[in-house]
PDB file of C-alpha atoms in Angstrom:
ATOM      1  CA  MET A   1    -113.971  80.832  12.405  1.00 43.00           C
ATOM      2  CA  VAL A   2    -112.136  79.206   9.624  1.00 42.00           C
ATOM      3  CA  THR A   3    -109.648  81.957   9.462  1.00 42.00           C
ATOM      4  CA  GLU A   4    -108.961  81.932  13.154  1.00 43.00           C
ATOM      5  CA  LYS A   5    -108.202  78.220  13.089  1.00 42.00           C
ATOM      6  CA  LYS A   6    -105.674  78.737  10.301  1.00 46.00           C
ATOM      7  CA  LEU A   7    -103.960  81.452  12.205  1.00 41.00           C
ATOM      8  CA  LEU A   8    -103.695  79.346  15.319  1.00 42.00           C
ATOM      9  CA  SER A   9    -102.170  76.456  13.347  1.00 47.00           C
ATOM     10  CA  GLN A  10     -99.608  78.766  11.684  1.00 48.00           C
ATOM     11  CA  LYS A  11     -98.589  80.135  15.124  1.00 45.00           C
ATOM     12  CA  LYS A  12     -98.065  76.601  16.440  1.00 47.00           C
ATOM     13  CA  ASP A  13     -95.864  75.650  13.437  1.00 48.00           C
ATOM     14  CA  SER A  14     -93.753  78.743  13.878  1.00 47.00           C
ATOM     15  CA  VAL A  15     -93.280  77.994  17.613  1.00 40.00           C
ATOM     16  CA  HIS A  16     -92.125  74.417  16.859  1.00 46.00           C
ATOM     17  CA  SER A  17     -89.687  75.589  14.262  1.00 46.00           C
ATOM     18  CA  ASP A  18     -88.123  78.100  16.662  1.00 47.00           C
ATOM     19  CA  GLU A  19     -87.704  75.451  19.359  1.00 45.00           C
ATOM     20  CA  LYS A  20     -85.940  73.130  16.935  1.00 46.00           C
ATOM     21  CA  LYS A  21     -83.513  75.907  16.002  1.00 44.00           C
ATOM     22  CA  LYS A  22     -82.723  76.528  19.624  1.00 45.00           C
ATOM     23  CA  ASP A  23     -82.090  72.818  20.310  1.00 46.00           C
ATOM     24  CA  LYS A  24     -79.572  72.489  17.418  1.00 46.00           C
ATOM     25  CA  PRO A  25     -75.980  73.225  18.631  1.00 45.00           C
ATOM     26  CA  VAL A  26     -73.991  75.654  16.705  1.00 41.00           C
ATOM     27  CA  SER A  27     -70.262  74.700  16.211  1.00 42.00           C
ATOM     28  CA  ASP A  28     -67.794  77.352  15.951  1.00 44.00           C
ATOM     29  CA  LYS A  29     -65.090  75.084  14.484  1.00 44.00           C
ATOM     30  CA  LYS A  30     -64.361  75.214  10.829  1.00 44.00           C
ATOM     31  CA  ALA A  31     -64.628  72.096   8.845  1.00 42.00           C
ATOM     32  CA  GLU A  32     -61.273  70.677   7.795  1.00 43.00           C
ATOM     33  CA  PRO A  33     -60.714  70.563   4.110  1.00 43.00           C
ATOM     34  CA  ILE A  34     -61.229  67.152   2.565  1.00 41.00           C
ATOM     35  CA  GLU A  35     -59.204  66.025  -0.365  1.00 43.00           C
ATOM     36  CA  LYS A  36     -60.748  64.330  -3.250  1.00 43.00           C
ATOM     37  CA  ASN A  37     -59.374  60.915  -2.246  1.00 44.00           C
ATOM     38  CA  GLY A  38     -60.963  61.268   1.157  1.00 41.00           C
ATOM     39  CA  ALA A  39     -57.666  61.514   3.131  1.00 39.00           C
ATOM     40  CA  SER A  40     -56.490  64.509   4.950  1.00 43.00           C
ATOM     41  CA  ALA A  41     -53.493  66.253   3.506  1.00 41.00           C
ATOM     42  CA  GLU A  42     -50.373  66.163   5.578  1.00 45.00           C
ATOM     43  CA  LYS A  43     -47.306  68.223   5.134  1.00 46.00           C
ATOM     44  CA  PRO A  44     -44.127  66.184   4.349  1.00 45.00           C
ATOM     45  CA  LYS A  45     -41.508  66.184   7.077  1.00 47.00           C
ATOM     46  CA  SER A  46     -38.219  67.498   6.008  1.00 45.00           C
ATOM     47  CA  SER A  47     -35.357  65.068   6.882  1.00 45.00           C
ATOM     48  CA  THR A  48     -31.666  65.675   6.282  1.00 49.00           C
ATOM     49  CA  SER A  49     -29.679  62.281   5.759  1.00 52.00           C
ATOM     50  CA  HIS A  50     -25.912  62.257   5.058  1.00 54.00           C
ATOM     51  CA  PRO A  51     -24.412  59.162   3.199  1.00 60.00           C
ATOM     52  CA  LYS A  52     -21.632  57.218   5.098  1.00 66.00           C
ATOM     53  CA  VAL A  53     -18.202  57.511   3.647  1.00 73.00           C
ATOM     54  CA  GLN A  54     -16.048  54.359   3.640  1.00 78.00           C
ATOM     55  CA  ILE A  55     -12.557  55.001   5.059  1.00 81.00           C
ATOM     56  CA  PHE A  56      -9.463  52.944   3.988  1.00 82.00           C
ATOM     57  CA  CYS A  57      -6.123  52.461   5.618  1.00 85.00           C
ATOM     58  CA  PRO A  58      -3.510  54.745   3.969  1.00 83.00           C
ATOM     59  CA  ASN A  59      -0.841  52.106   4.536  1.00 83.00           C
ATOM     60  CA  CYS A  60      -2.359  48.772   3.290  1.00 86.00           C
ATOM     61  CA  GLY A  61      -5.783  49.874   1.867  1.00 81.00           C
ATOM     62  CA  HIS A  62      -7.818  47.761   4.254  1.00 82.00           C
ATOM     63  CA  PRO A  63     -11.408  48.974   4.936  1.00 86.00           C
ATOM     64  CA  LEU A  64     -11.708  50.749   8.314  1.00 82.00           C
ATOM     65  CA  LYS A  65     -14.591  51.239  10.690  1.00 80.00           C
ATOM     66  CA  GLN A  66     -15.923  54.659  11.610  1.00 79.00           C
ATOM     67  CA  GLY A  67     -14.005  56.135  14.428  1.00 76.00           C
ATOM     68  CA  ALA A  68     -11.118  53.552  14.233  1.00 81.00           C
ATOM     69  CA  THR A  69      -7.732  54.705  15.579  1.00 81.00           C
ATOM     70  CA  PHE A  70      -5.652  51.947  14.030  1.00 79.00           C
ATOM     71  CA  CYS A  71      -5.860  49.432  11.219  1.00 85.00           C
ATOM     72  CA  ASN A  72      -6.726  45.903  12.240  1.00 79.00           C
ATOM     73  CA  ASN A  73      -4.829  44.501   9.236  1.00 82.00           C
ATOM     74  CA  CYS A  74      -1.416  46.058   9.376  1.00 84.00           C
ATOM     75  CA  GLY A  75      -1.546  47.965  12.716  1.00 80.00           C
ATOM     76  CA  TYR A  76      -1.076  51.422  11.227  1.00 82.00           C
ATOM     77  CA  ASN A  77      -1.840  54.118  13.796  1.00 82.00           C
ATOM     78  CA  LEU A  78      -4.302  56.644  12.209  1.00 78.00           C
ATOM     79  CA  VAL A  79      -3.657  59.202  14.990  1.00 80.00           C
ATOM     80  CA  THR A  80       0.110  59.349  14.894  1.00 80.00           C
ATOM     81  CA  LYS A  81       0.303  58.364  11.217  1.00 76.00           C
ATOM     82  CA  GLN A  82       3.008  55.822  12.048  1.00 74.00           C
ATOM     83  CA  MET A  83       3.496  52.024  12.052  1.00 76.00           C
ATOM     84  CA  PRO A  84       4.117  50.261  15.308  1.00 72.00           C
ATOM     85  CA  LYS A  85       7.747  49.520  15.984  1.00 67.00           C
ATOM     86  CA  SER A  86       7.246  45.794  16.590  1.00 59.00           C
ATOM     87  CA  GLN A  87       5.593  45.111  13.318  1.00 48.00           C
ATOM     88  CA  PRO A  88       7.142  45.701   9.890  1.00 50.00           C
ATOM     89  CA  GLN A  89       5.166  47.503   7.263  1.00 48.00           C
ATOM     90  CA  ALA A  90       3.103  45.230   5.149  1.00 46.00           C
ATOM     91  CA  THR A  91       4.401  45.015   1.656  1.00 50.00           C
ATOM     92  CA  ARG A  92       2.439  43.714  -1.203  1.00 53.00           C
ATOM     93  CA  GLN A  93       4.095  41.085  -3.338  1.00 53.00           C
ATOM     94  CA  GLN A  94       2.981  40.600  -6.803  1.00 55.00           C
ATOM     95  CA  VAL A  95       3.135  36.953  -7.783  1.00 55.00           C
ATOM     96  CA  ALA A  96       3.901  36.499 -11.379  1.00 59.00           C
ATOM     97  CA  THR A  97       1.640  33.866 -12.947  1.00 64.00           C
ATOM     98  CA  PRO A  98       3.582  31.675 -15.318  1.00 64.00           C
ATOM     99  CA  GLN A  99       2.179  31.541 -18.775  1.00 67.00           C
ATOM    100  CA  VAL A 100       1.385  28.065 -19.977  1.00 65.00           C
ATOM    101  CA  THR A 101       2.365  27.419 -23.470  1.00 69.00           C
ATOM    102  CA  GLN A 102       0.885  24.463 -25.267  1.00 72.00           C
ATOM    103  CA  LYS A 103       3.467  22.370 -27.149  1.00 71.00           C
ATOM    104  CA  VAL A 104       2.428  20.849 -30.399  1.00 73.00           C
ATOM    105  CA  ARG A 105       3.147  17.135 -30.319  1.00 78.00           C
ATOM    106  CA  LYS A 106       4.981  15.735 -33.233  1.00 81.00           C
ATOM    107  CA  PRO A 107       3.598  12.603 -34.781  1.00 84.00           C
ATOM    108  CA  MET A 108       5.294   9.376 -33.579  1.00 81.00           C
ATOM    109  CA  LYS A 109       7.738   7.789 -35.987  1.00 87.00           C
ATOM    110  CA  PRO A 110       6.909   4.297 -37.254  1.00 88.00           C
ATOM    111  CA  LEU A 111      10.160   2.893 -35.853  1.00 89.00           C
ATOM    112  CA  THR A 112       9.290   4.277 -32.396  1.00 90.00           C
ATOM    113  CA  LYS A 113       5.808   2.652 -32.585  1.00 89.00           C
ATOM    114  CA  VAL A 114       7.422  -0.687 -33.465  1.00 90.00           C
ATOM    115  CA  LEU A 115       9.933  -0.439 -30.594  1.00 93.00           C
ATOM    116  CA  LEU A 116       7.242   0.499 -28.062  1.00 93.00           C
ATOM    117  CA  SER A 117       5.020  -2.369 -29.239  1.00 93.00           C
ATOM    118  CA  LEU A 118       7.881  -4.806 -28.981  1.00 95.00           C
ATOM    119  CA  LEU A 119       8.777  -3.528 -25.506  1.00 95.00           C
ATOM    120  CA  GLY A 120       5.128  -4.056 -24.426  1.00 95.00           C
ATOM    121  CA  VAL A 121       5.125  -7.603 -25.726  1.00 95.00           C
ATOM    122  CA  LEU A 122       8.419  -8.333 -23.849  1.00 96.00           C
ATOM    123  CA  VAL A 123       7.034  -6.926 -20.601  1.00 96.00           C
ATOM    124  CA  VAL A 124       3.894  -9.045 -20.886  1.00 96.00           C
ATOM    125  CA  ALA A 125       5.928 -12.119 -21.762  1.00 96.00           C
ATOM    126  CA  PHE A 126       8.261 -11.576 -18.802  1.00 96.00           C
ATOM    127  CA  ILE A 127       5.348 -11.218 -16.400  1.00 96.00           C
ATOM    128  CA  ALA A 128       3.859 -14.473 -17.664  1.00 96.00           C
ATOM    129  CA  PHE A 129       7.254 -16.221 -17.507  1.00 96.00           C
ATOM    130  CA  TYR A 130       7.876 -15.004 -13.973  1.00 96.00           C
ATOM    131  CA  ALA A 131       4.426 -16.141 -12.809  1.00 96.00           C
ATOM    132  CA  TRP A 132       5.033 -19.597 -14.366  1.00 96.00           C
ATOM    133  CA  GLY A 133       8.535 -19.884 -12.916  1.00 96.00           C
ATOM    134  CA  THR A 134       7.481 -18.898  -9.433  1.00 96.00           C
ATOM    135  CA  GLN A 135       4.930 -21.651  -9.419  1.00 96.00           C
ATOM    136  CA  HIS A 136       7.051 -24.305 -11.157  1.00 96.00           C
ATOM    137  CA  TYR A 137      10.205 -23.648  -9.072  1.00 97.00           C
ATOM    138  CA  SER A 138       8.416 -23.135  -5.780  1.00 97.00           C
ATOM    139  CA  LYS A 139       9.928 -24.598  -2.636  1.00 96.00           C
ATOM    140  CA  ASN A 140       7.374 -27.346  -2.183  1.00 96.00           C
ATOM    141  CA  ASN A 141       7.713 -28.455  -5.839  1.00 97.00           C
ATOM    142  CA  GLN A 142      11.433 -28.775  -5.462  1.00 97.00           C
ATOM    143  CA  ILE A 143      11.078 -30.805  -2.323  1.00 97.00           C
ATOM    144  CA  GLU A 144       8.799 -33.186  -4.212  1.00 96.00           C
ATOM    145  CA  TRP A 145      11.444 -33.578  -6.913  1.00 96.00           C
ATOM    146  CA  ILE A 146      14.188 -34.245  -4.409  1.00 97.00           C
ATOM    147  CA  THR A 147      12.247 -36.814  -2.358  1.00 96.00           C
ATOM    148  CA  SER A 148      11.004 -38.538  -5.526  1.00 96.00           C
ATOM    149  CA  SER A 149      14.572 -39.048  -6.724  1.00 96.00           C
ATOM    150  CA  LEU A 150      15.648 -40.120  -3.230  1.00 96.00           C
ATOM    151  CA  ARG A 151      13.227 -43.092  -3.410  1.00 94.00           C
ATOM    152  CA  ASP A 152      14.535 -44.332  -6.753  1.00 95.00           C
ATOM    153  CA  PRO A 153      18.218 -45.244  -7.230  1.00 95.00           C
ATOM    154  CA  ASN A 154      17.737 -45.227 -10.985  1.00 95.00           C
ATOM    155  CA  LYS A 155      17.160 -41.504 -11.028  1.00 94.00           C
ATOM    156  CA  GLY A 156      20.043 -39.000 -11.072  1.00 94.00           C
ATOM    157  CA  MET A 157      20.343 -37.520  -7.581  1.00 95.00           C
ATOM    158  CA  ALA A 158      23.583 -35.558  -7.797  1.00 96.00           C
ATOM    159  CA  GLN A 159      21.842 -32.322  -8.924  1.00 96.00           C
ATOM    160  CA  TYR A 160      19.759 -32.221  -5.680  1.00 97.00           C
ATOM    161  CA  ILE A 161      22.638 -32.957  -3.291  1.00 97.00           C
ATOM    162  CA  THR A 162      25.415 -30.808  -1.802  1.00 97.00           C
ATOM    163  CA  ALA A 163      28.101 -31.945   0.662  1.00 97.00           C
ATOM    164  CA  ASP A 164      28.906 -30.307   3.980  1.00 94.00           C
ATOM    165  CA  THR A 165      32.527 -30.079   2.853  1.00 94.00           C
ATOM    166  CA  PRO A 166      33.963 -28.958  -0.596  1.00 94.00           C
ATOM    167  CA  SER A 167      36.362 -31.863  -0.566  1.00 94.00           C
ATOM    168  CA  MET A 168      33.550 -34.386  -1.203  1.00 95.00           C
ATOM    169  CA  LYS A 169      32.919 -35.133  -4.797  1.00 94.00           C
ATOM    170  CA  VAL A 170      29.189 -35.289  -5.542  1.00 96.00           C
ATOM    171  CA  THR A 171      28.201 -37.657  -8.389  1.00 96.00           C
ATOM    172  CA  ASP A 172      25.312 -40.044  -9.037  1.00 96.00           C
ATOM    173  CA  ASP A 173      27.545 -42.906  -7.965  1.00 95.00           C
ATOM    174  CA  THR A 174      28.555 -41.358  -4.596  1.00 95.00           C
ATOM    175  CA  VAL A 175      24.936 -40.496  -3.838  1.00 97.00           C
ATOM    176  CA  ARG A 176      23.442 -43.856  -4.882  1.00 96.00           C
ATOM    177  CA  PRO A 177      24.124 -45.590  -1.433  1.00 96.00           C
ATOM    178  CA  LEU A 178      21.906 -42.916   0.046  1.00 96.00           C
ATOM    179  CA  GLN A 179      19.206 -43.695  -2.438  1.00 97.00           C
ATOM    180  CA  ASN A 180      19.521 -47.424  -1.810  1.00 96.00           C
ATOM    181  CA  TYR A 181      18.995 -46.883   1.925  1.00 96.00           C
ATOM    182  CA  TYR A 182      15.757 -44.712   1.407  1.00 96.00           C
ATOM    183  CA  LYS A 183      14.514 -47.179  -1.194  1.00 95.00           C
ATOM    184  CA  ASP A 184      14.148 -49.641   1.712  1.00 95.00           C
ATOM    185  CA  HIS A 185      12.706 -46.922   4.053  1.00 95.00           C
ATOM    186  CA  GLN A 186       9.872 -45.228   2.055  1.00 95.00           C
ATOM    187  CA  THR A 187       8.083 -44.077   5.192  1.00 96.00           C
ATOM    188  CA  ALA A 188      11.177 -42.125   6.262  1.00 95.00           C
ATOM    189  CA  VAL A 189      11.150 -40.297   2.904  1.00 96.00           C
ATOM    190  CA  THR A 190       7.533 -39.299   3.365  1.00 95.00           C
ATOM    191  CA  LYS A 191       8.189 -37.882   6.831  1.00 96.00           C
ATOM    192  CA  MET A 192      11.286 -36.132   5.533  1.00 96.00           C
ATOM    193  CA  ALA A 193       9.319 -34.332   2.827  1.00 95.00           C
ATOM    194  CA  GLN A 194       6.751 -33.135   5.355  1.00 96.00           C
ATOM    195  CA  LYS A 195       9.384 -31.780   7.717  1.00 96.00           C
ATOM    196  CA  LEU A 196      11.302 -30.034   4.891  1.00 96.00           C
ATOM    197  CA  LYS A 197       8.084 -28.194   3.867  1.00 95.00           C
ATOM    198  CA  GLU A 198       7.660 -27.038   7.461  1.00 95.00           C
ATOM    199  CA  ASP A 199      11.329 -25.776   7.488  1.00 94.00           C
ATOM    200  CA  ILE A 200      12.339 -28.551   9.937  1.00 94.00           C
ATOM    201  CA  ASP A 201      15.494 -30.651   9.433  1.00 94.00           C
ATOM    202  CA  PRO A 202      14.546 -34.271   9.242  1.00 92.00           C
ATOM    203  CA  ASN A 203      17.655 -35.487  11.117  1.00 92.00           C
ATOM    204  CA  ASP A 204      21.177 -34.507  12.078  1.00 92.00           C
ATOM    205  CA  GLN A 205      22.644 -35.546   8.759  1.00 93.00           C
ATOM    206  CA  ILE A 206      20.308 -33.898   6.253  1.00 95.00           C
ATOM    207  CA  SER A 207      19.002 -30.329   5.903  1.00 96.00           C
ATOM    208  CA  LEU A 208      17.501 -28.147   3.140  1.00 96.00           C
ATOM    209  CA  VAL A 209      19.560 -25.214   1.877  1.00 96.00           C
ATOM    210  CA  LYS A 210      19.386 -22.679  -0.922  1.00 96.00           C
ATOM    211  CA  ASN A 211      22.277 -23.151  -3.372  1.00 95.00           C
ATOM    212  CA  GLY A 212      22.186 -21.311  -6.667  1.00 95.00           C
ATOM    213  CA  HIS A 213      19.295 -20.352  -8.960  1.00 95.00           C
ATOM    214  CA  TYR A 214      17.222 -21.796 -11.760  1.00 96.00           C
ATOM    215  CA  LEU A 215      17.232 -19.627 -14.875  1.00 94.00           C
ATOM    216  CA  LEU A 216      19.208 -16.967 -12.859  1.00 94.00           C
ATOM    217  CA  ILE A 217      15.992 -15.878 -11.170  1.00 94.00           C
ATOM    218  CA  PHE A 218      14.352 -18.593  -9.127  1.00 97.00           C
ATOM    219  CA  PRO A 219      16.120 -19.937  -5.915  1.00 96.00           C
ATOM    220  CA  LYS A 220      17.397 -23.524  -6.096  1.00 97.00           C
ATOM    221  CA  TYR A 221      16.994 -25.879  -3.097  1.00 97.00           C
ATOM    222  CA  GLN A 222      19.243 -28.825  -2.314  1.00 97.00           C
ATOM    223  CA  LEU A 223      19.799 -31.349   0.391  1.00 97.00           C
ATOM    224  CA  GLN A 224      22.956 -30.707   2.347  1.00 97.00           C
ATOM    225  CA  VAL A 225      24.191 -34.116   3.469  1.00 97.00           C
ATOM    226  CA  LYS A 226      26.867 -34.734   6.088  1.00 96.00           C
ATOM    227  CA  THR A 227      29.845 -36.813   4.932  1.00 96.00           C
ATOM    228  CA  PHE A 228      31.832 -39.507   6.762  1.00 94.00           C
ATOM    229  CA  GLN A 229      35.265 -41.163   6.385  1.00 93.00           C
ATOM    230  CA  PRO A 230      34.979 -44.756   7.558  1.00 91.00           C
ATOM    231  CA  GLN A 231      37.815 -47.069   8.402  1.00 88.00           C
ATOM    232  CA  VAL A 232      37.845 -50.868   7.830  1.00 86.00           C
ATOM    233  CA  GLU A 233      39.853 -53.062  10.279  1.00 85.00           C
ATOM    234  CA  THR A 234      40.661 -56.754  10.222  1.00 82.00           C
ATOM    235  CA  ASN A 235      43.126 -59.234  11.799  1.00 80.00           C
ATOM    236  CA  HIS A 236      43.952 -60.910   8.612  1.00 77.00           C
ATOM    237  CA  GLY A 237      47.088 -59.763   6.900  1.00 75.00           C
ATOM    238  CA  ASN A 238      47.634 -59.380   3.198  1.00 79.00           C
ATOM    239  CA  SER A 239      44.013 -58.522   2.580  1.00 84.00           C
ATOM    240  CA  GLU A 240      42.058 -56.334   0.070  1.00 87.00           C
ATOM    241  CA  VAL A 241      38.944 -54.352   0.825  1.00 88.00           C
ATOM    242  CA  SER A 242      36.028 -53.869  -1.613  1.00 90.00           C
ATOM    243  CA  MET A 243      33.150 -51.509  -1.080  1.00 91.00           C
ATOM    244  CA  ASN A 244      29.951 -52.148  -3.047  1.00 89.00           C
ATOM    245  CA  GLY A 245      31.927 -54.422  -5.366  1.00 88.00           C
ATOM    246  CA  LYS A 246      34.661 -51.829  -5.982  1.00 89.00           C
ATOM    247  CA  ASN A 247      38.249 -52.665  -4.869  1.00 89.00           C
ATOM    248  CA  ILE A 248      39.640 -49.831  -2.728  1.00 86.00           C
ATOM    249  CA  GLY A 249      43.006 -51.274  -1.878  1.00 85.00           C
ATOM    250  CA  LYS A 250      45.044 -53.318   0.590  1.00 85.00           C
ATOM    251  CA  LEU A 251      44.920 -53.106   4.385  1.00 81.00           C
ATOM    252  CA  SER A 252      47.998 -51.790   6.088  1.00 77.00           C
ATOM    253  CA  SER A 253      49.433 -53.277   9.346  1.00 76.00           C
ATOM    254  CA  ASP A 254      49.854 -51.331  12.549  1.00 68.00           C
ATOM    255  CA  ASP A 255      50.676 -53.186  15.718  1.00 69.00           C
ATOM    256  CA  GLY A 256      49.221 -56.413  14.478  1.00 69.00           C
ATOM    257  CA  LYS A 257      46.071 -54.764  13.212  1.00 78.00           C
ATOM    258  CA  TYR A 258      45.168 -54.373   9.601  1.00 82.00           C
ATOM    259  CA  ALA A 259      43.172 -51.294   8.722  1.00 85.00           C
ATOM    260  CA  LYS A 260      42.179 -49.184   5.740  1.00 86.00           C
ATOM    261  CA  LYS A 261      40.849 -45.618   5.932  1.00 88.00           C
ATOM    262  CA  LEU A 262      38.385 -44.978   3.167  1.00 89.00           C
ATOM    263  CA  GLN A 263      37.618 -41.763   1.260  1.00 90.00           C
ATOM    264  CA  LEU A 264      34.683 -39.489   2.237  1.00 94.00           C
ATOM    265  CA  VAL A 265      31.309 -41.025   1.662  1.00 95.00           C
ATOM    266  CA  PHE A 266      27.709 -40.051   2.207  1.00 97.00           C
ATOM    267  CA  PRO A 267      25.568 -41.990   4.636  1.00 95.00           C
ATOM    268  CA  GLY A 268      23.709 -44.883   3.038  1.00 95.00           C
ATOM    269  CA  LYS A 269      23.724 -48.578   2.371  1.00 95.00           C
ATOM    270  CA  TYR A 270      27.178 -50.070   1.784  1.00 94.00           C
ATOM    271  CA  HIS A 271      28.519 -53.573   1.409  1.00 92.00           C
ATOM    272  CA  PHE A 272      32.137 -54.219   2.369  1.00 88.00           C
ATOM    273  CA  THR A 273      34.170 -57.330   1.624  1.00 88.00           C
ATOM    274  CA  VAL A 274      37.655 -58.204   2.861  1.00 86.00           C
ATOM    275  CA  LYS A 275      39.498 -60.745   0.796  1.00 85.00           C
ATOM    276  CA  SER A 276      42.806 -62.395   1.700  1.00 81.00           C
ATOM    277  CA  ILE A 277      45.421 -62.483  -0.959  1.00 78.00           C
ATOM    278  CA  PRO A 278      47.352 -65.817  -1.152  1.00 72.00           C
ATOM    279  CA  ILE A 279      51.077 -65.453  -0.739  1.00 65.00           C
TER     280      ILE A 279
END
């Protein structure tokens, strides 16, 4: 009995093993070879690459594009091998670069140094002198000098006065009557100074003009004064005329009138006296 059970169990095991073999599919494909690194080996593709050749213009040497028929730089025709008629052939000009040579400076002589130093001192001194003179001899300063002398008859005024005619002699004595007048009219002098600074003539008889220079550089301003030639008349014969205490001569007769024409004078304050001479 025991032997029969063993045989039955062996038959069952063999049947099960046969069924498993039938169920397992059999593949006809061959396994692909696997490289050691785990990647499948691929055959390298053969590629034929040709390097590009740069073409240059045979006329000017400018680089050309592939397939170009003419040069963009000089216009050379690559097909006809000719230059266009309207454009001249480009010519290369070689510019010569001048060679710079360094000159060795010679040491300055002592005399030259002294002269240059002296010249520098003179230039600085002249600049300082010119700045001082421009301020000192300014127009407004000169107007103040003129009007200050005009107020005081004791100051010399001839240097600030010029006549409207060259025949008039300008001296301190001939100008003093004008000073005597403005001594009594100080307000008029103040107004005159203000108008002169504003380039306005104070009246019809006086104006400010440039006449000469101070120190050959700075303009000199003077008052140009109008002159007059007065005439003294009287009905007394055989008389003498005095002006400001100075005898100027006898009066001459003309149709019963006695008159004396005086020399040119500036406007101002005058005192005339007529004195009869006893016969």
